[in-house]
mmCIF file of C-alpha atoms and ligand atoms in Angstrom:
data_model
loop_
_atom_site.group_PDB
_atom_site.id
_atom_site.type_symbol
_atom_site.label_atom_id
_atom_site.label_comp_id
_atom_site.label_asym_id
_atom_site.label_seq_id
_atom_site.Cartn_x
_atom_site.Cartn_y
_atom_site.Cartn_z
ATOM 1 C CA MET A 1 119.098 108.788 -86.061
ATOM 2 C CA ILE A 2 119.495 112.719 -85.465
ATOM 3 C CA GLU A 3 122.179 112.671 -83.084
ATOM 4 C CA ASN A 4 124.824 115.213 -83.701
ATOM 5 C CA LYS A 5 123.124 116.291 -86.863
ATOM 6 C CA ASN A 6 123.245 120.176 -87.615
ATOM 7 C CA ILE A 7 119.402 120.799 -88.069
ATOM 8 C CA VAL A 8 118.397 124.451 -89.180
ATOM 9 C CA LEU A 9 114.988 125.155 -87.813
ATOM 10 C CA CYS A 10 113.498 128.448 -89.819
ATOM 11 C CA VAL A 11 110.725 129.644 -88.060
ATOM 12 C CA THR A 12 108.458 132.315 -90.242
ATOM 13 C CA GLY A 13 105.266 134.415 -89.219
ATOM 14 C CA SER A 14 102.329 132.290 -88.448
ATOM 15 C CA ILE A 15 100.464 131.136 -85.258
ATOM 16 C CA ALA A 16 101.556 127.874 -85.762
ATOM 17 C CA ALA A 17 105.148 129.249 -84.739
ATOM 18 C CA TYR A 18 104.507 128.115 -80.928
ATOM 19 C CA LYS A 19 104.444 124.520 -82.137
ATOM 20 C CA SER A 20 107.888 124.978 -83.395
ATOM 21 C CA ILE A 21 109.345 125.536 -80.015
ATOM 22 C CA TYR A 22 107.813 122.218 -79.133
ATOM 23 C CA LEU A 23 109.762 120.977 -82.318
ATOM 24 C CA ALA A 24 112.943 122.478 -81.165
ATOM 25 C CA SER A 25 112.858 120.702 -77.766
ATOM 26 C CA SER A 26 111.947 117.245 -79.109
ATOM 27 C CA LEU A 27 115.134 117.496 -81.658
ATOM 28 C CA VAL A 28 117.312 118.822 -78.626
ATOM 29 C CA LYS A 29 116.027 115.895 -76.783
ATOM 30 C CA GLU A 30 117.270 113.577 -79.407
ATOM 31 C CA ASN A 31 120.717 115.258 -79.309
ATOM 32 C CA ALA A 32 120.601 117.237 -82.456
ATOM 33 C CA ASN A 33 122.252 120.488 -82.917
ATOM 34 C CA VAL A 34 119.427 122.794 -83.673
ATOM 35 C CA GLN A 35 120.051 126.330 -85.264
ATOM 36 C CA VAL A 36 117.079 128.404 -85.338
ATOM 37 C CA ILE A 37 116.589 131.344 -87.890
ATOM 38 C CA MET A 38 113.397 133.279 -87.313
ATOM 39 C CA THR A 39 111.831 136.304 -89.543
ATOM 40 C CA GLU A 40 110.770 139.409 -88.201
ATOM 41 C CA ALA A 41 107.048 138.408 -88.469
ATOM 42 C CA ALA A 42 107.661 135.189 -86.576
ATOM 43 C CA LEU A 43 108.965 137.112 -83.659
ATOM 44 C CA GLU A 44 105.257 138.906 -83.425
ATOM 45 C CA PHE A 45 103.997 135.313 -82.336
ATOM 46 C CA VAL A 46 107.001 133.856 -80.485
ATOM 47 C CA GLY A 47 110.256 134.841 -78.579
ATOM 48 C CA GLU A 48 113.731 134.537 -79.530
ATOM 49 C CA ALA A 49 114.596 133.700 -75.892
ATOM 50 C CA SER A 50 112.379 130.658 -76.014
ATOM 51 C CA PHE A 51 114.580 129.250 -78.987
ATOM 52 C CA SER A 52 117.779 130.270 -77.709
ATOM 53 C CA GLY A 53 116.879 128.749 -74.217
ATOM 54 C CA ILE A 54 115.926 125.270 -75.661
ATOM 55 C CA THR A 55 118.768 125.225 -78.438
ATOM 56 C CA HIS A 56 121.454 126.635 -76.380
ATOM 57 C CA ASN A 57 122.514 128.399 -79.623
ATOM 58 C CA PRO A 58 121.909 132.041 -80.629
ATOM 59 C CA VAL A 59 118.943 132.682 -82.813
ATOM 60 C CA ILE A 60 119.416 134.496 -86.002
ATOM 61 C CA THR A 61 117.112 137.244 -86.890
ATOM 62 C CA GLY A 62 118.760 139.244 -89.579
ATOM 63 C CA TYR A 63 121.608 139.051 -91.871
ATOM 64 C CA TYR A 64 123.676 141.374 -89.807
ATOM 65 C CA ASP A 65 123.370 139.488 -86.367
ATOM 66 C CA ARG A 66 127.041 138.266 -86.847
ATOM 67 C CA LYS A 67 126.748 135.646 -84.341
ATOM 68 C CA SER A 68 128.435 132.772 -86.046
ATOM 69 C CA LYS A 69 132.275 132.430 -85.976
ATOM 70 C CA LEU A 70 132.471 133.149 -89.760
ATOM 71 C CA GLY A 71 130.560 136.409 -89.170
ATOM 72 C CA ILE A 72 128.397 135.638 -92.163
ATOM 73 C CA ASP A 73 125.767 133.694 -90.313
ATOM 74 C CA HIS A 74 123.684 132.307 -93.229
ATOM 75 C CA ILE A 75 126.713 131.142 -95.177
ATOM 76 C CA ASP A 76 128.341 129.576 -91.858
ATOM 77 C CA ILE A 77 124.852 127.771 -91.043
ATOM 78 C CA ALA A 78 124.352 126.623 -94.621
ATOM 79 C CA LYS A 79 127.419 125.141 -95.042
ATOM 80 C CA LYS A 80 127.275 123.138 -91.786
ATOM 81 C CA ALA A 81 123.496 121.865 -92.096
ATOM 82 C CA ASP A 82 122.495 118.617 -92.702
ATOM 83 C CA LEU A 83 118.886 119.464 -93.018
ATOM 84 C CA ILE A 84 116.945 122.650 -93.305
ATOM 85 C CA VAL A 85 113.430 122.650 -91.829
ATOM 86 C CA VAL A 86 111.022 125.457 -92.451
ATOM 87 C CA ALA A 87 108.192 125.094 -90.070
ATOM 88 C CA PRO A 88 105.936 126.927 -90.144
ATOM 89 C CA ALA A 89 106.236 127.894 -93.630
ATOM 90 C CA THR A 90 103.988 130.829 -94.406
ATOM 91 C CA ALA A 91 102.757 131.707 -98.226
ATOM 92 C CA ASN A 92 105.241 134.456 -98.329
ATOM 93 C CA SER A 93 108.265 132.585 -97.273
ATOM 94 C CA ILE A 94 107.161 129.622 -99.603
ATOM 95 C CA ALA A 95 106.957 132.300 -102.488
ATOM 96 C CA LYS A 96 110.541 133.711 -101.507
ATOM 97 C CA ILE A 97 112.077 130.248 -101.375
ATOM 98 C CA ALA A 98 110.652 129.159 -104.871
ATOM 99 C CA LEU A 99 111.748 132.194 -106.389
ATOM 100 C CA GLY A 100 114.995 132.580 -104.391
ATOM 101 C CA ILE A 101 114.147 136.080 -102.948
ATOM 102 C CA SER A 102 116.837 136.173 -100.173
ATOM 103 C CA SER A 103 115.816 139.367 -98.377
ATOM 104 C CA GLU A 104 116.184 137.564 -95.223
ATOM 105 C CA PRO A 105 118.638 134.880 -93.853
ATOM 106 C CA ILE A 106 116.298 131.884 -94.184
ATOM 107 C CA VAL A 107 116.061 132.092 -97.905
ATOM 108 C CA GLY A 108 119.955 133.164 -97.951
ATOM 109 C CA THR A 109 120.831 129.897 -96.073
ATOM 110 C CA ILE A 110 118.738 127.582 -98.161
ATOM 111 C CA LEU A 111 120.256 129.111 -101.630
ATOM 112 C CA ALA A 112 123.824 128.642 -99.996
ATOM 113 C CA SER A 113 123.272 124.938 -98.655
ATOM 114 C CA LYS A 114 123.586 121.709 -100.226
ATOM 115 C CA ALA A 115 121.475 120.062 -97.181
ATOM 116 C CA PRO A 116 117.650 118.733 -98.133
ATOM 117 C CA VAL A 117 115.147 120.875 -97.048
ATOM 118 C CA LEU A 118 111.661 120.175 -95.462
ATOM 119 C CA ILE A 119 108.762 122.575 -95.274
ATOM 120 C CA ALA A 120 105.763 122.476 -93.208
ATOM 121 C CA PRO A 121 103.315 125.003 -94.710
ATOM 122 C CA ALA A 122 100.805 126.838 -92.248
ATOM 123 C CA MET A 123 98.298 129.319 -93.462
ATOM 124 C CA ASP A 124 94.515 129.927 -94.109
ATOM 125 C CA GLY A 125 92.772 127.383 -96.057
ATOM 126 C CA ASP A 126 91.977 129.514 -99.070
ATOM 127 C CA MET A 127 95.308 130.975 -99.133
ATOM 128 C CA TYR A 128 96.817 127.485 -99.405
ATOM 129 C CA ASN A 129 94.632 126.617 -102.309
ATOM 130 C CA SER A 130 95.340 129.734 -104.209
ATOM 131 C CA THR A 131 96.857 129.118 -107.361
ATOM 132 C CA GLN A 132 100.041 131.222 -106.663
ATOM 133 C CA VAL A 133 100.835 128.893 -103.458
ATOM 134 C CA GLN A 134 99.916 125.804 -104.995
ATOM 135 C CA ASN A 135 102.254 126.861 -108.011
ATOM 136 C CA ASN A 136 105.055 127.834 -105.633
ATOM 137 C CA LEU A 137 104.779 124.536 -104.096
ATOM 138 C CA LYS A 138 105.240 122.839 -107.471
ATOM 139 C CA VAL A 139 108.278 124.727 -107.967
ATOM 140 C CA LEU A 140 109.801 123.791 -104.655
ATOM 141 C CA GLU A 141 108.735 120.002 -105.296
ATOM 142 C CA ASN A 142 110.656 120.280 -108.500
ATOM 143 C CA LEU A 143 113.601 121.472 -106.666
ATOM 144 C CA SER A 144 113.057 118.262 -104.516
ATOM 145 C CA VAL A 145 112.177 120.306 -101.397
ATOM 146 C CA LYS A 146 110.205 117.808 -99.099
ATOM 147 C CA ILE A 147 106.831 119.046 -98.170
ATOM 148 C CA SER A 148 104.827 118.026 -95.204
ATOM 149 C CA GLY A 149 101.377 118.766 -94.980
ATOM 150 C CA PRO A 150 99.374 120.805 -94.253
ATOM 151 C CA GLU A 151 96.678 118.969 -92.308
ATOM 152 C CA LYS A 152 93.017 119.341 -92.260
ATOM 153 C CA GLY A 153 91.647 121.034 -89.018
ATOM 154 C CA ARG A 154 90.498 123.817 -87.276
ATOM 155 C CA LEU A 155 92.309 126.992 -88.654
ATOM 156 C CA ALA A 156 92.939 130.372 -86.539
ATOM 157 C CA SER A 157 90.029 131.797 -88.355
ATOM 158 C CA GLY A 158 87.679 129.199 -87.057
ATOM 159 C CA ILE A 159 87.153 127.208 -90.133
ATOM 160 C CA GLU A 160 88.089 123.513 -90.694
ATOM 161 C CA GLU A 161 90.209 123.340 -93.780
ATOM 162 C CA PHE A 162 93.603 122.273 -95.183
ATOM 163 C CA GLY A 163 96.114 124.908 -93.584
ATOM 164 C CA ARG A 164 97.227 123.397 -90.231
ATOM 165 C CA MET A 165 100.937 122.877 -89.890
ATOM 166 C CA THR A 166 101.955 119.025 -89.407
ATOM 167 C CA GLU A 167 102.009 118.302 -85.795
ATOM 168 C CA PRO A 168 105.695 118.568 -84.280
ATOM 169 C CA ASP A 169 105.754 114.982 -83.488
ATOM 170 C CA LYS A 170 104.978 113.913 -86.902
ATOM 171 C CA LEU A 171 107.572 115.989 -88.100
ATOM 172 C CA LEU A 172 109.822 114.745 -85.822
ATOM 173 C CA SER A 173 109.366 111.296 -87.288
ATOM 174 C CA GLU A 174 109.632 112.656 -90.650
ATOM 175 C CA ILE A 175 112.885 114.123 -90.196
ATOM 176 C CA GLU A 176 114.339 111.060 -88.535
ATOM 177 C CA LYS A 177 113.188 109.090 -91.502
ATOM 178 C CA ILE A 178 115.203 111.591 -93.963
ATOM 179 C CA PHE A 179 118.358 110.629 -91.875
ATOM 180 C CA SER A 180 117.307 107.026 -91.272
ATOM 181 C CA LYS A 181 117.780 106.177 -94.726
ATOM 182 C CA LYS A 182 121.125 106.856 -94.618
ATOM 183 C CA LYS A 183 122.360 103.586 -92.783
ATOM 184 C CA ASP A 184 121.175 101.086 -95.188
ATOM 185 C CA TYR A 185 124.777 100.568 -96.661
ATOM 186 C CA ASN A 186 126.273 99.216 -93.770
ATOM 187 C CA ASN A 187 128.815 96.463 -94.408
ATOM 188 C CA ILE A 188 128.969 97.468 -98.135
ATOM 189 C CA LYS A 189 132.194 98.048 -99.545
ATOM 190 C CA ALA A 190 132.226 100.153 -102.409
ATOM 191 C CA ILE A 191 134.442 101.841 -104.952
ATOM 192 C CA VAL A 192 133.392 105.181 -106.543
ATOM 193 C CA THR A 193 135.370 106.483 -109.486
ATOM 194 C CA ALA A 194 135.247 110.325 -110.017
ATOM 195 C CA GLY A 195 136.832 113.058 -112.131
ATOM 196 C CA GLY A 196 138.529 112.959 -115.614
ATOM 197 C CA THR A 197 141.478 111.165 -116.518
ATOM 198 C CA ILE A 198 144.430 112.549 -117.900
ATOM 199 C CA GLU A 199 146.293 111.158 -121.318
ATOM 200 C CA GLU A 200 149.700 112.582 -121.460
ATOM 201 C CA ILE A 201 150.832 113.583 -124.929
ATOM 202 C CA ASP A 202 154.465 114.973 -123.874
ATOM 203 C CA PRO A 203 155.779 116.040 -120.404
ATOM 204 C CA VAL A 204 153.725 119.561 -121.014
ATOM 205 C CA ARG A 205 150.789 118.568 -122.613
ATOM 206 C CA PHE A 206 147.674 116.023 -122.134
ATOM 207 C CA ILE A 207 144.091 115.259 -123.298
ATOM 208 C CA SER A 208 141.718 115.309 -120.519
ATOM 209 C CA ASN A 209 137.976 116.439 -120.483
ATOM 210 C CA LYS A 210 135.620 118.871 -118.420
ATOM 211 C CA SER A 211 134.542 116.389 -115.678
ATOM 212 C CA SER A 212 134.541 118.359 -112.159
ATOM 213 C CA GLY A 213 134.023 115.028 -110.151
ATOM 214 C CA LYS A 214 131.190 116.543 -108.386
ATOM 215 C CA MET A 215 128.807 113.910 -109.198
ATOM 216 C CA GLY A 216 131.234 111.178 -107.725
ATOM 217 C CA ILE A 217 132.178 112.857 -104.820
ATOM 218 C CA ALA A 218 128.297 113.303 -104.046
ATOM 219 C CA ILE A 219 127.976 109.578 -104.406
ATOM 220 C CA ALA A 220 130.878 108.892 -102.225
ATOM 221 C CA GLU A 221 129.615 111.176 -99.370
ATOM 222 C CA ALA A 222 126.038 109.701 -99.732
ATOM 223 C CA LEU A 223 127.550 106.094 -99.548
ATOM 224 C CA ARG A 224 129.666 106.978 -96.511
ATOM 225 C CA ASP A 225 126.713 108.530 -94.948
ATOM 226 C CA ARG A 226 124.875 105.497 -95.198
ATOM 227 C CA GLY A 227 127.162 103.386 -93.707
ATOM 228 C CA ALA A 228 129.262 102.032 -96.654
ATOM 229 C CA LYS A 229 133.054 101.892 -96.557
ATOM 230 C CA VAL A 230 134.081 103.942 -99.626
ATOM 231 C CA THR A 231 137.304 103.834 -101.667
ATOM 232 C CA LEU A 232 137.297 106.855 -104.123
ATOM 233 C CA ILE A 233 139.404 106.535 -107.220
ATOM 234 C CA HIS A 234 139.758 109.964 -108.810
ATOM 235 C CA GLY A 235 141.062 111.811 -111.460
ATOM 236 C CA ASN A 236 141.237 115.534 -111.528
ATOM 237 C CA LEU A 237 138.548 116.783 -108.948
ATOM 238 C CA SER A 238 137.341 120.591 -108.605
ATOM 239 C CA ASP A 239 137.156 120.155 -104.859
ATOM 240 C CA ASN A 240 139.145 117.597 -102.965
ATOM 241 C CA SER A 241 138.000 118.101 -99.482
ATOM 242 C CA ILE A 242 136.025 114.907 -98.948
ATOM 243 C CA ILE A 243 136.723 113.074 -95.919
ATOM 244 C CA GLY A 244 135.698 109.919 -94.241
ATOM 245 C CA VAL A 245 136.746 107.861 -97.555
ATOM 246 C CA GLU A 246 139.944 106.315 -98.836
ATOM 247 C CA LYS A 247 141.070 108.382 -101.471
ATOM 248 C CA ILE A 248 143.175 107.094 -104.289
ATOM 249 C CA SER A 249 144.603 109.667 -106.938
ATOM 250 C CA ILE A 250 145.353 108.723 -110.334
ATOM 251 C CA LYS A 251 146.026 110.104 -113.546
ATOM 252 C CA SER A 252 145.616 108.153 -116.581
ATOM 253 C CA ALA A 253 142.751 105.403 -117.602
ATOM 254 C CA GLU A 254 145.543 103.022 -117.246
ATOM 255 C CA ASP A 255 146.489 104.219 -113.491
ATOM 256 C CA MET A 256 142.662 103.993 -112.758
ATOM 257 C CA THR A 257 142.214 100.315 -114.509
ATOM 258 C CA ASN A 258 145.047 98.986 -112.450
ATOM 259 C CA GLU A 259 143.665 100.450 -109.055
ATOM 260 C CA ILE A 260 140.426 99.291 -109.749
ATOM 261 C CA GLN A 261 141.613 95.613 -110.661
ATOM 262 C CA ASN A 262 143.664 95.393 -107.515
ATOM 263 C CA ARG A 263 140.651 95.805 -105.398
ATOM 264 C CA VAL A 264 137.647 94.608 -107.335
ATOM 265 C CA ASN A 265 137.265 91.106 -105.824
ATOM 266 C CA TYR A 266 137.081 92.626 -102.519
ATOM 267 C CA PHE A 267 134.359 94.923 -103.172
ATOM 268 C CA ASP A 268 130.374 94.637 -103.217
ATOM 269 C CA LEU A 269 129.729 97.440 -105.506
ATOM 270 C CA ILE A 270 131.393 99.670 -108.080
ATOM 271 C CA ILE A 271 129.807 103.291 -109.282
ATOM 272 C CA MET A 272 131.887 104.723 -112.064
ATOM 273 C CA SER A 273 131.124 108.183 -112.547
ATOM 274 C CA ALA A 274 134.695 109.051 -113.797
ATOM 275 C CA ALA A 275 134.819 110.428 -117.219
ATOM 276 C CA VAL A 276 137.497 108.008 -118.327
ATOM 277 C CA ALA A 277 139.309 109.053 -121.757
ATOM 278 C CA ASP A 278 138.322 106.374 -124.450
ATOM 279 C CA TYR A 279 141.590 106.892 -126.017
ATOM 280 C CA LYS A 280 145.636 107.433 -125.322
ATOM 281 C CA ILE A 281 148.494 108.517 -126.979
ATOM 282 C CA LYS A 282 149.910 105.597 -129.036
ATOM 283 C CA ASN A 283 153.566 106.466 -128.057
ATOM 284 C CA LYS A 284 153.856 108.855 -125.523
ATOM 285 C CA PHE A 285 156.618 111.536 -126.228
ATOM 286 C CA ASN A 286 159.378 111.851 -123.798
ATOM 287 C CA GLN A 287 160.356 115.172 -124.607
ATOM 288 C CA LYS A 288 158.329 118.246 -125.537
ATOM 289 C CA ILE A 289 157.312 118.202 -129.109
ATOM 290 C CA LYS A 290 158.422 121.322 -130.975
ATOM 291 C CA LYS A 291 155.444 122.800 -132.691
ATOM 292 C CA GLU A 292 157.117 122.421 -136.100
ATOM 293 C CA ASP A 293 157.050 118.586 -135.662
ATOM 294 C CA ILE A 294 153.708 117.577 -135.112
ATOM 295 C CA SER A 295 151.114 117.407 -137.568
ATOM 296 C CA HIS A 296 148.884 114.533 -136.035
ATOM 297 C CA LEU A 297 148.597 112.466 -132.826
ATOM 298 C CA GLU A 298 148.204 108.660 -133.014
ATOM 299 C CA LEU A 299 145.844 107.311 -130.629
ATOM 300 C CA GLU A 300 144.876 104.052 -129.147
ATOM 301 C CA ARG A 301 142.029 102.704 -127.466
ATOM 302 C CA ASN A 302 142.103 102.671 -123.583
ATOM 303 C CA PRO A 303 140.713 99.573 -121.669
ATOM 304 C CA ASP A 304 136.903 99.807 -121.002
ATOM 305 C CA ILE A 305 137.201 99.462 -117.244
ATOM 306 C CA LEU A 306 133.479 98.920 -116.623
ATOM 307 C CA LYS A 307 132.948 96.473 -119.434
ATOM 308 C CA SER A 308 136.102 94.475 -118.171
ATOM 309 C CA ILE A 309 134.687 93.747 -114.742
ATOM 310 C CA ASP A 310 132.830 90.773 -114.417
ATOM 311 C CA GLY A 311 129.017 91.797 -113.416
ATOM 312 C CA SER A 312 128.359 88.315 -111.456
ATOM 313 C CA LYS A 313 130.721 89.074 -108.866
ATOM 314 C CA ILE A 314 130.206 92.683 -108.057
ATOM 315 C CA ILE A 315 127.161 95.192 -108.501
ATOM 316 C CA LYS A 316 128.008 97.708 -111.149
ATOM 317 C CA VAL A 317 126.611 100.973 -112.036
ATOM 318 C CA GLY A 318 127.663 103.077 -114.819
ATOM 319 C CA PHE A 319 127.114 106.449 -116.222
ATOM 320 C CA ALA A 320 126.090 107.838 -119.879
ATOM 321 C CA ALA A 321 126.787 111.418 -120.340
ATOM 322 C CA GLU A 322 125.138 112.269 -123.625
ATOM 323 C CA THR A 323 124.408 114.745 -126.105
ATOM 324 C CA GLU A 324 122.061 112.970 -128.188
ATOM 325 C CA ASN A 325 119.950 109.723 -127.992
ATOM 326 C CA LEU A 326 120.293 109.652 -124.424
ATOM 327 C CA ILE A 327 118.139 106.680 -123.518
ATOM 328 C CA GLU A 328 118.885 104.546 -126.723
ATOM 329 C CA ASN A 329 122.930 104.925 -125.959
ATOM 330 C CA ALA A 330 122.099 104.447 -122.134
ATOM 331 C CA LYS A 331 120.217 101.361 -122.764
ATOM 332 C CA LYS A 332 123.125 99.711 -125.140
ATOM 333 C CA LYS A 333 125.364 100.594 -122.253
ATOM 334 C CA LEU A 334 123.292 98.630 -119.803
ATOM 335 C CA SER A 335 123.676 95.574 -121.859
ATOM 336 C CA THR A 336 126.876 95.965 -123.021
ATOM 337 C CA LYS A 337 128.686 96.693 -120.119
ATOM 338 C CA ASP A 338 126.767 94.215 -118.138
ATOM 339 C CA CYS A 339 125.507 96.918 -115.621
ATOM 340 C CA LYS A 340 122.449 96.715 -113.120
ATOM 341 C CA LEU A 341 121.685 100.586 -113.576
ATOM 342 C CA ILE A 342 123.154 103.327 -115.986
ATOM 343 C CA VAL A 343 122.368 106.968 -114.862
ATOM 344 C CA ALA A 344 122.057 108.789 -118.010
ATOM 345 C CA ASN A 345 122.276 112.351 -118.245
ATOM 346 C CA ASP A 346 121.962 114.898 -121.089
ATOM 347 C CA ILE A 347 124.849 117.447 -120.713
ATOM 348 C CA THR A 348 123.352 119.945 -123.048
ATOM 349 C CA LEU A 349 120.658 120.664 -120.716
ATOM 350 C CA PRO A 350 121.018 123.959 -118.917
ATOM 351 C CA GLY A 351 122.269 123.772 -115.173
ATOM 352 C CA SER A 352 123.064 119.902 -115.703
ATOM 353 C CA GLY A 353 126.007 118.160 -116.297
ATOM 354 C CA PHE A 354 129.789 118.986 -116.050
ATOM 355 C CA GLY A 355 131.042 121.406 -113.441
ATOM 356 C CA SER A 356 127.426 122.129 -112.212
ATOM 357 C CA ASP A 357 126.033 121.573 -108.576
ATOM 358 C CA GLU A 358 122.885 120.043 -110.306
ATOM 359 C CA ASN A 359 122.101 117.362 -112.552
ATOM 360 C CA LYS A 360 119.103 115.967 -114.385
ATOM 361 C CA ALA A 361 119.204 112.169 -115.054
ATOM 362 C CA THR A 362 117.173 109.380 -115.960
ATOM 363 C CA LEU A 363 117.966 105.970 -114.298
ATOM 364 C CA VAL A 364 117.921 103.161 -116.739
ATOM 365 C CA HIS A 365 117.659 99.627 -115.712
ATOM 366 C CA ASN A 366 116.381 96.230 -117.171
ATOM 367 C CA LYS A 367 112.813 96.929 -115.615
ATOM 368 C CA GLY A 368 112.793 100.190 -117.420
ATOM 369 C CA CYS A 369 113.492 104.025 -117.107
ATOM 370 C CA GLU A 370 112.868 106.505 -114.428
ATOM 371 C CA ASP A 371 113.129 110.182 -115.607
ATOM 372 C CA LEU A 372 114.467 112.347 -112.627
ATOM 373 C CA PRO A 373 113.725 116.246 -112.245
ATOM 374 C CA LEU A 374 116.735 118.570 -111.915
ATOM 375 C CA MET A 375 118.086 118.432 -108.642
ATOM 376 C CA LYS A 376 121.248 118.647 -106.446
ATOM 377 C CA LYS A 377 123.886 116.332 -107.217
ATOM 378 C CA SER A 378 123.623 115.485 -103.497
ATOM 379 C CA GLU A 379 120.048 114.565 -103.900
ATOM 380 C CA LEU A 380 120.801 112.630 -107.117
ATOM 381 C CA ALA A 381 123.514 110.773 -105.312
ATOM 382 C CA HIS A 382 120.706 109.446 -102.921
ATOM 383 C CA LYS A 383 118.249 108.611 -105.685
ATOM 384 C CA ILE A 384 120.931 106.473 -107.314
ATOM 385 C CA LEU A 385 121.551 104.677 -104.129
ATOM 386 C CA ASP A 386 117.935 104.171 -103.351
ATOM 387 C CA LYS A 387 117.800 102.378 -106.620
ATOM 388 C CA THR A 388 121.210 100.679 -106.329
ATOM 389 C CA LYS A 389 120.266 99.094 -103.138
ATOM 390 C CA SER A 390 117.245 97.286 -104.815
ATOM 391 C CA PHE A 391 120.192 95.305 -106.345
ATOM 392 C CA ILE A 392 121.994 94.329 -103.356
ATOM 393 C CA LYS A 393 121.011 90.954 -101.614
HETATM 394 O O1 LIG B 1 131.059 104.223 -123.331
HETATM 395 P P1 LIG B 1 130.942 105.544 -122.255
HETATM 396 O O2 LIG B 1 132.392 106.172 -122.142
HETATM 397 O O3 LIG B 1 129.838 106.415 -122.791
HETATM 398 O O4 LIG B 1 130.542 104.714 -120.967
HETATM 399 C C1 LIG B 1 130.356 105.521 -119.780
HETATM 400 C C2 LIG B 1 130.691 104.818 -118.580
HETATM 401 O O5 LIG B 1 131.669 103.727 -118.824
HETATM 402 C C3 LIG B 1 131.134 105.360 -117.432
HETATM 403 O O6 LIG B 1 130.556 104.965 -116.057
HETATM 404 C C4 LIG B 1 132.560 105.646 -117.459
HETATM 405 O O7 LIG B 1 133.029 105.761 -116.105
HETATM 406 C C5 LIG B 1 132.895 104.062 -117.598
HETATM 407 N N1 LIG B 1 134.108 103.998 -118.768
HETATM 408 C C6 LIG B 1 134.815 103.026 -118.522
HETATM 409 N N2 LIG B 1 136.303 102.828 -119.239
HETATM 410 C C7 LIG B 1 136.192 103.347 -120.196
HETATM 411 C C8 LIG B 1 135.238 104.544 -120.590
HETATM 412 C C9 LIG B 1 134.133 104.714 -119.709
HETATM 413 O O8 LIG B 1 134.812 102.252 -117.150
HETATM 414 N N3 LIG B 1 137.573 103.674 -121.143
#
């Protein structure tokens, strides 16, 4: 499961740091590429040489180590990471991650990465039960950080309490579980649409929208990682660097309709996250219109692509980007467009929607609504796929 995965192991200053040597070794035995980052406090408990010897990678201990190719270690590590594990996670590191205090490279890496984060708290029982630590853990949970443990047992002080770091073998199986999920779309052929369409007015001007395509790309990546064969039909994208999927670039809603209609019979699933223009110019102008010659534009409806696809032959997932009556509108779309799932998001919420790396969505299906917290689009993509999987026989 974890072969060739880039796993960042962040070790902070707790006696449990010695267990992370065993964890690093277990990950390496499974052929993961392990990059260790240590805080200064962690170096008081275990040595850098233990980790570099086991992982065959230089250990990062400060912002200015400059051990990576890029010369900016935390950014280099962040971008390559498939998973970031903080084990042990002290009260101090938990607080810093929760607040984004990036005074050392562990927090800097987490902030700069889109990879999921797993933390294994380790500390005295009363510290763990303190309001501050509990509040910070709640913040992390809301950021979709996975929290493992702590377990109850004998602590360094001699008392029996909750505060022991999850044992490395258990952490290893939790890590494997994070990756194992990602093969449940083997043999599935999926169309994903992303970005905004363009409706030309004349050779110079057009009508479009604010879609960045980030949500669609995150879905295409998640499907690819979970084993699906993906065709991404896209309009304007803010980042076109996705690999491992078939990419088809289109301009107008009509182009998108044609590309989808040509393929739809050969696919199992379509996820339409594209912001398709509802209208196009009735008679597109072949020459640039002179400003004196125009007072209004005549529009005509574009086809509703999602609605036109036969929902008995393919699983259909749609989006509803709304500014009001979110759930009501999403439910309407679920039935009128004959979808299995509508991903509803209120684009007026701060940090959510167009252009952002995060999104807050409600999954609307015929069994009800699931309200999800604000999370990275990459995380949300997996949540959408977890739900969609239940509709695929
Ligand atoms: O009706 P509304 O545009 O809000 O529906 C949004 C959903 O329908 C999205 O999944 C979008 O990709 C899809 N759509 C479509 N064809 C259109 C307009 C929207 O397939 N012309």
